[in-house]
GROMACS .gro file of C-alpha atoms in nm:
model
  275
    1MET     CA    1   0.115   5.112   2.836
    2VAL     CA    2  -0.062   4.825   2.584
    3THR     CA    3  -0.389   4.925   2.438
    4VAL     CA    4  -0.632   4.583   2.298
    5LEU     CA    5  -0.923   4.724   2.102
    6ARG     CA    6  -1.200   4.387   2.066
    7TYR     CA    7  -1.288   4.318   1.744
    8ALA     CA    8  -1.570   4.034   1.602
    9ALA     CA    9  -1.486   3.968   1.362
   10PHE     CA   10  -1.722   3.701   1.059
   11THR     CA   11  -2.010   3.960   1.156
   12SER     CA   12  -2.099   4.298   1.104
   13ASP     CA   13  -2.298   4.280   1.419
   14PRO     CA   14  -2.125   4.331   1.744
   15ALA     CA   15  -2.354   4.064   1.957
   16GLY     CA   16  -2.254   3.793   1.665
   17GLY     CA   17  -1.943   3.591   1.559
   18ASN     CA   18  -1.603   3.602   1.698
   19PRO     CA   19  -1.400   3.825   1.927
   20ALA     CA   20  -1.068   3.901   1.890
   21GLY     CA   21  -0.869   4.149   2.089
   22VAL     CA   22  -0.598   4.250   1.866
   23VAL     CA   23  -0.303   4.427   2.040
   24LEU     CA   24  -0.130   4.685   1.695
   25ASP     CA   25   0.156   4.783   1.933
   26ALA     CA   26   0.364   4.458   2.086
   27GLY     CA   27   0.688   4.532   1.946
   28GLY     CA   28   0.801   4.587   2.284
   29LEU     CA   29   0.590   4.239   2.403
   30ASP     CA   30   0.796   3.980   2.484
   31ASP     CA   31   0.577   3.575   2.469
   32ASP     CA   32   0.533   3.623   2.852
   33ALA     CA   33   0.409   3.915   2.870
   34MET     CA   34   0.116   3.877   2.569
   35GLN     CA   35   0.034   3.536   2.675
   36ALA     CA   36  -0.099   3.751   3.031
   37ILE     CA   37  -0.233   3.991   2.795
   38ALA     CA   38  -0.405   3.670   2.550
   39THR     CA   39  -0.535   3.533   2.986
   40ASP     CA   40  -0.585   3.840   3.063
   41VAL     CA   41  -0.852   3.977   2.722
   42GLY     CA   42  -1.005   3.579   2.691
   43TYR     CA   43  -1.109   3.556   2.398
   44SER     CA   44  -1.059   3.278   2.184
   45GLU     CA   45  -0.774   3.428   2.057
   46THR     CA   46  -0.535   3.801   2.059
   47ALA     CA   47  -0.350   3.920   1.777
   48PHE     CA   48  -0.003   4.081   1.893
   49THR     CA   49   0.159   4.300   1.547
   50ASP     CA   50   0.370   4.626   1.543
   51GLY     CA   51   0.526   4.864   1.219
   52PRO     CA   52   0.574   4.717   0.906
   53ASP     CA   53   0.958   4.606   0.833
   54ALA     CA   54   1.095   4.798   0.554
   55SER     CA   55   0.924   4.571   0.262
   56GLY     CA   56   0.666   4.640   0.443
   57VAL     CA   57   0.539   4.307   0.578
   58ARG     CA   58   0.362   4.237   0.876
   59PRO     CA   59   0.509   3.977   1.214
   60VAL     CA   60   0.156   3.846   1.364
   61ARG     CA   61   0.144   3.660   1.680
   62TYR     CA   62  -0.146   3.487   1.805
   63PHE     CA   63  -0.228   3.383   2.198
   64SER     CA   64  -0.507   3.173   2.296
   65PRO     CA   65  -0.583   3.208   2.676
   66LYS     CA   66  -0.336   2.879   2.697
   67ALA     CA   67  -0.103   2.888   2.493
   68GLU     CA   68   0.020   3.050   2.112
   69VAL     CA   69  -0.104   2.931   1.800
   70PRO     CA   70   0.057   2.873   1.479
   71PHE     CA   71  -0.262   3.138   1.265
   72CYS     CA   72  -0.587   3.238   1.345
   73GLY     CA   73  -0.836   3.361   1.121
   74HIS     CA   74  -1.043   3.546   1.277
   75ALA     CA   75  -0.821   3.723   1.487
   76THR     CA   76  -0.621   3.779   1.181
   77VAL     CA   77  -0.929   3.925   1.009
   78ALA     CA   78  -1.025   4.137   1.272
   79THR     CA   79  -0.666   4.300   1.276
   80ALA     CA   80  -0.670   4.414   0.918
   81VAL     CA   81  -1.028   4.572   0.962
   82ALA     CA   82  -0.794   4.762   1.269
   83LEU     CA   83  -0.551   4.856   1.087
   84ALA     CA   84  -0.813   4.938   0.738
   85GLU     CA   85  -0.996   5.223   0.987
   86ARG     CA   86  -0.684   5.356   1.040
   87ASN     CA   87  -0.455   5.379   0.757
   88GLY     CA   88  -0.698   5.309   0.438
   89PRO     CA   89  -0.816   4.967   0.273
   90GLY     CA   90  -0.561   4.801   0.090
   91GLU     CA   91  -0.352   4.490   0.082
   92ILE     CA   92  -0.206   4.425   0.440
   93VAL     CA   93   0.092   4.104   0.488
   94PHE     CA   94   0.084   3.916   0.787
   95ASP     CA   95   0.409   3.715   0.853
   96THR     CA   96   0.237   3.458   1.096
   97ARG     CA   97   0.422   3.148   1.251
   98ALA     CA   98   0.238   2.961   0.943
   99GLY     CA   99   0.405   3.118   0.661
  100ARG     CA  100   0.297   3.527   0.525
  101VAL     CA  101  -0.081   3.525   0.458
  102PRO     CA  102  -0.213   3.837   0.261
  103VAL     CA  103  -0.518   4.032   0.329
  104THR     CA  104  -0.750   4.261   0.154
  105VAL     CA  105  -0.962   4.536   0.257
  106ASP     CA  106  -1.195   4.671   0.042
  107ASP     CA  107  -1.346   5.017   0.073
  108SER     CA  108  -1.683   4.800   0.308
  109LEU     CA  109  -1.385   4.732   0.552
  110ARG     CA  110  -1.439   4.328   0.447
  111ALA     CA  111  -1.089   4.145   0.451
  112THR     CA  112  -0.996   3.841   0.259
  113LEU     CA  113  -0.710   3.676   0.363
  114THR     CA  114  -0.546   3.396   0.154
  115SER     CA  115  -0.388   3.074   0.316
  116VAL     CA  116  -0.068   2.988   0.340
  117GLU     CA  117  -0.041   2.658   0.072
  118PRO     CA  118  -0.280   2.391   0.261
  119SER     CA  119  -0.254   1.987   0.304
  120VAL     CA  120  -0.498   1.680   0.309
  121SER     CA  121  -0.404   1.392   0.512
  122PRO     CA  122  -0.565   1.090   0.625
  123ALA     CA  123  -0.748   1.103   0.974
  124GLY     CA  124  -0.729   0.772   1.125
  125ASP     CA  125  -0.926   0.508   1.320
  126LEU     CA  126  -1.195   0.752   1.484
  127THR     CA  127  -1.265   0.564   1.717
  128ASP     CA  128  -1.166   0.746   1.992
  129VAL     CA  129  -1.285   1.079   1.924
  130LEU     CA  130  -1.681   0.945   1.821
  131ASP     CA  131  -1.642   0.832   2.191
  132ILE     CA  132  -1.548   1.154   2.317
  133LEU     CA  133  -1.783   1.383   2.066
  134ASN     CA  134  -2.027   1.125   2.212
  135TRP     CA  135  -2.148   1.042   1.824
  136SER     CA  136  -2.137   0.687   1.629
  137PRO     CA  137  -2.030   0.606   1.283
  138ALA     CA  138  -2.396   0.679   1.228
  139ASP     CA  139  -2.346   1.028   1.261
  140LEU     CA  140  -2.126   1.102   1.043
  141ASN     CA  141  -2.158   1.113   0.690
  142PRO     CA  142  -2.024   0.911   0.424
  143ALA     CA  143  -2.006   1.111   0.088
  144LEU     CA  144  -1.752   1.393   0.331
  145PRO     CA  145  -1.516   1.135   0.519
  146ALA     CA  146  -1.318   1.222   0.799
  147ARG     CA  147  -0.983   1.409   0.698
  148ILE     CA  148  -0.708   1.644   0.853
  149ALA     CA  149  -0.691   2.010   0.681
  150TYR     CA  150  -0.442   2.201   0.728
  151ALA     CA  151  -0.385   2.579   0.574
  152GLY     CA  152  -0.164   2.740   0.840
  153ALA     CA  153  -0.306   2.545   1.120
  154ARG     CA  154  -0.412   2.152   1.161
  155HIS     CA  155  -0.753   2.108   1.177
  156LEU     CA  156  -0.948   1.756   1.220
  157VAL     CA  157  -1.281   1.766   0.956
  158LEU     CA  158  -1.608   1.562   1.082
  159SER     CA  159  -1.957   1.586   0.860
  160THR     CA  160  -2.270   1.456   1.048
  161ALA     CA  161  -2.536   1.368   0.867
  162THR     CA  162  -2.757   1.546   1.085
  163ARG     CA  163  -2.839   1.946   1.218
  164GLN     CA  164  -3.027   1.817   1.447
  165ARG     CA  165  -2.639   1.581   1.581
  166LEU     CA  166  -2.432   1.880   1.568
  167ALA     CA  167  -2.635   2.128   1.740
  168ALA     CA  168  -2.687   1.869   2.031
  169LEU     CA  169  -2.286   1.892   2.089
  170ASP     CA  170  -2.195   1.802   2.424
  171TYR     CA  171  -1.845   1.620   2.486
  172ASP     CA  172  -1.554   1.512   2.786
  173PHE     CA  173  -1.361   1.856   2.726
  174ASP     CA  174  -1.090   1.694   2.916
  175ARG     CA  175  -1.063   1.380   2.722
  176LEU     CA  176  -1.085   1.644   2.405
  177LEU     CA  177  -0.822   1.853   2.494
  178ALA     CA  178  -0.561   1.530   2.526
  179TYR     CA  179  -0.704   1.320   2.197
  180MET     CA  180  -0.652   1.672   2.029
  181LEU     CA  181  -0.282   1.783   2.189
  182GLU     CA  182  -0.139   1.389   2.076
  183ARG     CA  183  -0.250   1.490   1.732
  184ASP     CA  184  -0.123   1.930   1.703
  185LEU     CA  185  -0.486   1.972   1.676
  186THR     CA  186  -0.595   2.329   1.648
  187THR     CA  187  -0.958   2.247   1.685
  188LEU     CA  188  -1.225   1.987   1.515
  189GLN     CA  189  -1.476   2.087   1.225
  190LEU     CA  190  -1.732   1.970   1.282
  191VAL     CA  191  -1.998   2.043   0.950
  192TRP     CA  192  -2.355   1.950   0.815
  193GLN     CA  193  -2.416   2.053   0.503
  194GLU     CA  194  -2.691   2.165   0.355
  195SER     CA  195  -2.615   2.246   0.000
  196PRO     CA  196  -2.371   2.207  -0.201
  197THR     CA  197  -2.225   2.491  -0.109
  198VAL     CA  198  -2.350   2.589   0.189
  199PHE     CA  199  -2.250   2.429   0.587
  200HIS     CA  200  -2.302   2.510   0.902
  201VAL     CA  201  -2.013   2.412   1.145
  202ARG     CA  202  -1.893   2.433   1.515
  203ASP     CA  203  -1.531   2.389   1.633
  204PRO     CA  204  -1.468   2.242   1.933
  205PHE     CA  205  -1.068   2.405   2.049
  206PRO     CA  206  -1.027   2.318   2.465
  207VAL     CA  207  -0.629   2.341   2.297
  208GLY     CA  208  -0.752   2.681   2.374
  209GLY     CA  209  -0.873   2.687   2.679
  210VAL     CA  210  -1.254   2.740   2.479
  211VAL     CA  211  -1.508   2.473   2.450
  212GLU     CA  212  -1.579   2.609   2.111
  213ASP     CA  213  -1.511   2.869   1.893
  214PRO     CA  214  -1.800   3.162   1.721
  215ALA     CA  215  -1.593   3.178   1.389
  216THR     CA  216  -1.239   2.958   1.352
  217GLY     CA  217  -1.134   3.164   0.986
  218ALA     CA  218  -0.781   2.917   0.975
  219ALA     CA  219  -1.037   2.610   0.997
  220ALA     CA  220  -1.274   2.757   0.737
  221ALA     CA  221  -0.913   2.749   0.474
  222ALA     CA  222  -0.836   2.429   0.624
  223PHE     CA  223  -1.236   2.264   0.478
  224GLY     CA  224  -1.182   2.413   0.156
  225ALA     CA  225  -0.887   2.278   0.045
  226TYR     CA  226  -1.028   1.936   0.218
  227LEU     CA  227  -1.333   1.985  -0.003
  228ARG     CA  228  -1.122   2.040  -0.289
  229GLU     CA  229  -0.887   1.717  -0.259
  230LEU     CA  230  -1.247   1.557  -0.252
  231GLY     CA  231  -1.359   1.697  -0.536
  232GLU     CA  232  -1.627   1.831  -0.369
  233GLY     CA  233  -1.528   2.206  -0.382
  234GLN     CA  234  -1.723   2.492  -0.579
  235PRO     CA  235  -1.557   2.904  -0.665
  236THR     CA  236  -1.763   2.961  -0.391
  237ILE     CA  237  -1.892   2.845   0.002
  238THR     CA  238  -2.069   2.905   0.277
  239LEU     CA  239  -2.012   2.869   0.618
  240HIS     CA  240  -2.248   2.936   0.917
  241GLN     CA  241  -2.050   2.890   1.253
  242GLY     CA  242  -2.184   3.002   1.614
  243ASP     CA  243  -2.539   2.993   1.536
  244ASP     CA  244  -2.573   2.751   1.814
  245LEU     CA  245  -2.402   2.964   2.016
  246GLY     CA  246  -2.595   3.232   1.986
  247ARG     CA  247  -2.329   3.418   1.804
  248PRO     CA  248  -2.423   3.428   1.417
  249SER     CA  249  -2.120   3.413   1.254
  250LEU     CA  250  -2.076   3.373   0.852
  251ILE     CA  251  -1.705   3.318   0.639
  252THR     CA  252  -1.713   3.282   0.270
  253VAL     CA  253  -1.467   3.031   0.104
  254GLU     CA  254  -1.320   3.068  -0.200
  255LEU     CA  255  -1.118   2.831  -0.415
  256ARG     CA  256  -0.955   3.011  -0.719
  257PRO     CA  257  -0.861   2.719  -0.996
  258ASP     CA  258  -0.558   2.865  -1.066
  259ASP     CA  259  -0.509   2.875  -0.689
  260ASN     CA  260  -0.445   2.574  -0.445
  261ARG     CA  261  -0.431   2.854  -0.140
  262VAL     CA  262  -0.782   2.936  -0.001
  263ARG     CA  263  -0.878   3.269   0.079
  264VAL     CA  264  -1.202   3.325   0.304
  265SER     CA  265  -1.355   3.659   0.357
  266GLY     CA  266  -1.513   3.772   0.661
  267ASN     CA  267  -1.628   4.129   0.794
  268ALA     CA  268  -1.491   4.293   1.173
  269VAL     CA  269  -1.676   4.558   1.393
  270PRO     CA  270  -1.542   4.705   1.708
  271ILE     CA  271  -1.728   4.539   1.988
  272THR     CA  272  -1.551   4.822   2.251
  273ALA     CA  273  -1.341   5.176   2.201
  274PRO     CA  274  -1.001   5.087   2.328
  275ALA     CA  275  -0.921   5.200   2.668
   0.00000   0.00000   0.00000
């Protein structure tokens, strides 16, 4: 019988962060079985991994309630912490559909993942997506123009000029789902800049069957690449997410001058004991 662990990622409080399912003994599961488990768990993602190969690399796959996704940051953090609780802290290398992702877990069980090579590209015309979000061009922050950012999954980054506009998120689920599927987007990364190093973010996730993610590590990594591309990157960036959902999350993004990859850090804690 497969055991599904449940963790809240990017928080030290089981009532905060983004819940993730974690299956550590997934070697005998096929795609249909993994999808069925993820659908039953109902979290935005469930991660499936097994023992390491001869080189010490662990395969991992991520399923939302609706479909497989190439990479998921919060489920990666949750899985790394679950393994560290059982095997001790250190480095784990995950082989994801997006590429290899090393994760270091320290003695306090705080995990830091290193993204695959990121990229940033133009966003194109925003008329449709602004209409879907019930935003106007005047709601946008011109200092942080829209881009498509990738660090394992594709995200449309849209920056609003006010915290109030971010807090009042209310979008057409079906229309945004169709828009995102057409453009191969995993989430929208909606942001408001509090300071050069502090941002508040929200991530609609209709392609996963979820209205909104309380914490999105893959989008955080992509956002770090986005800020670097615009020349707005700082060595350490703090993202607040989930506050508007009642599940506060804290995500740390690190940009290093000698490495184009992005590092994303956070805690994870069990929500319930394994069945």
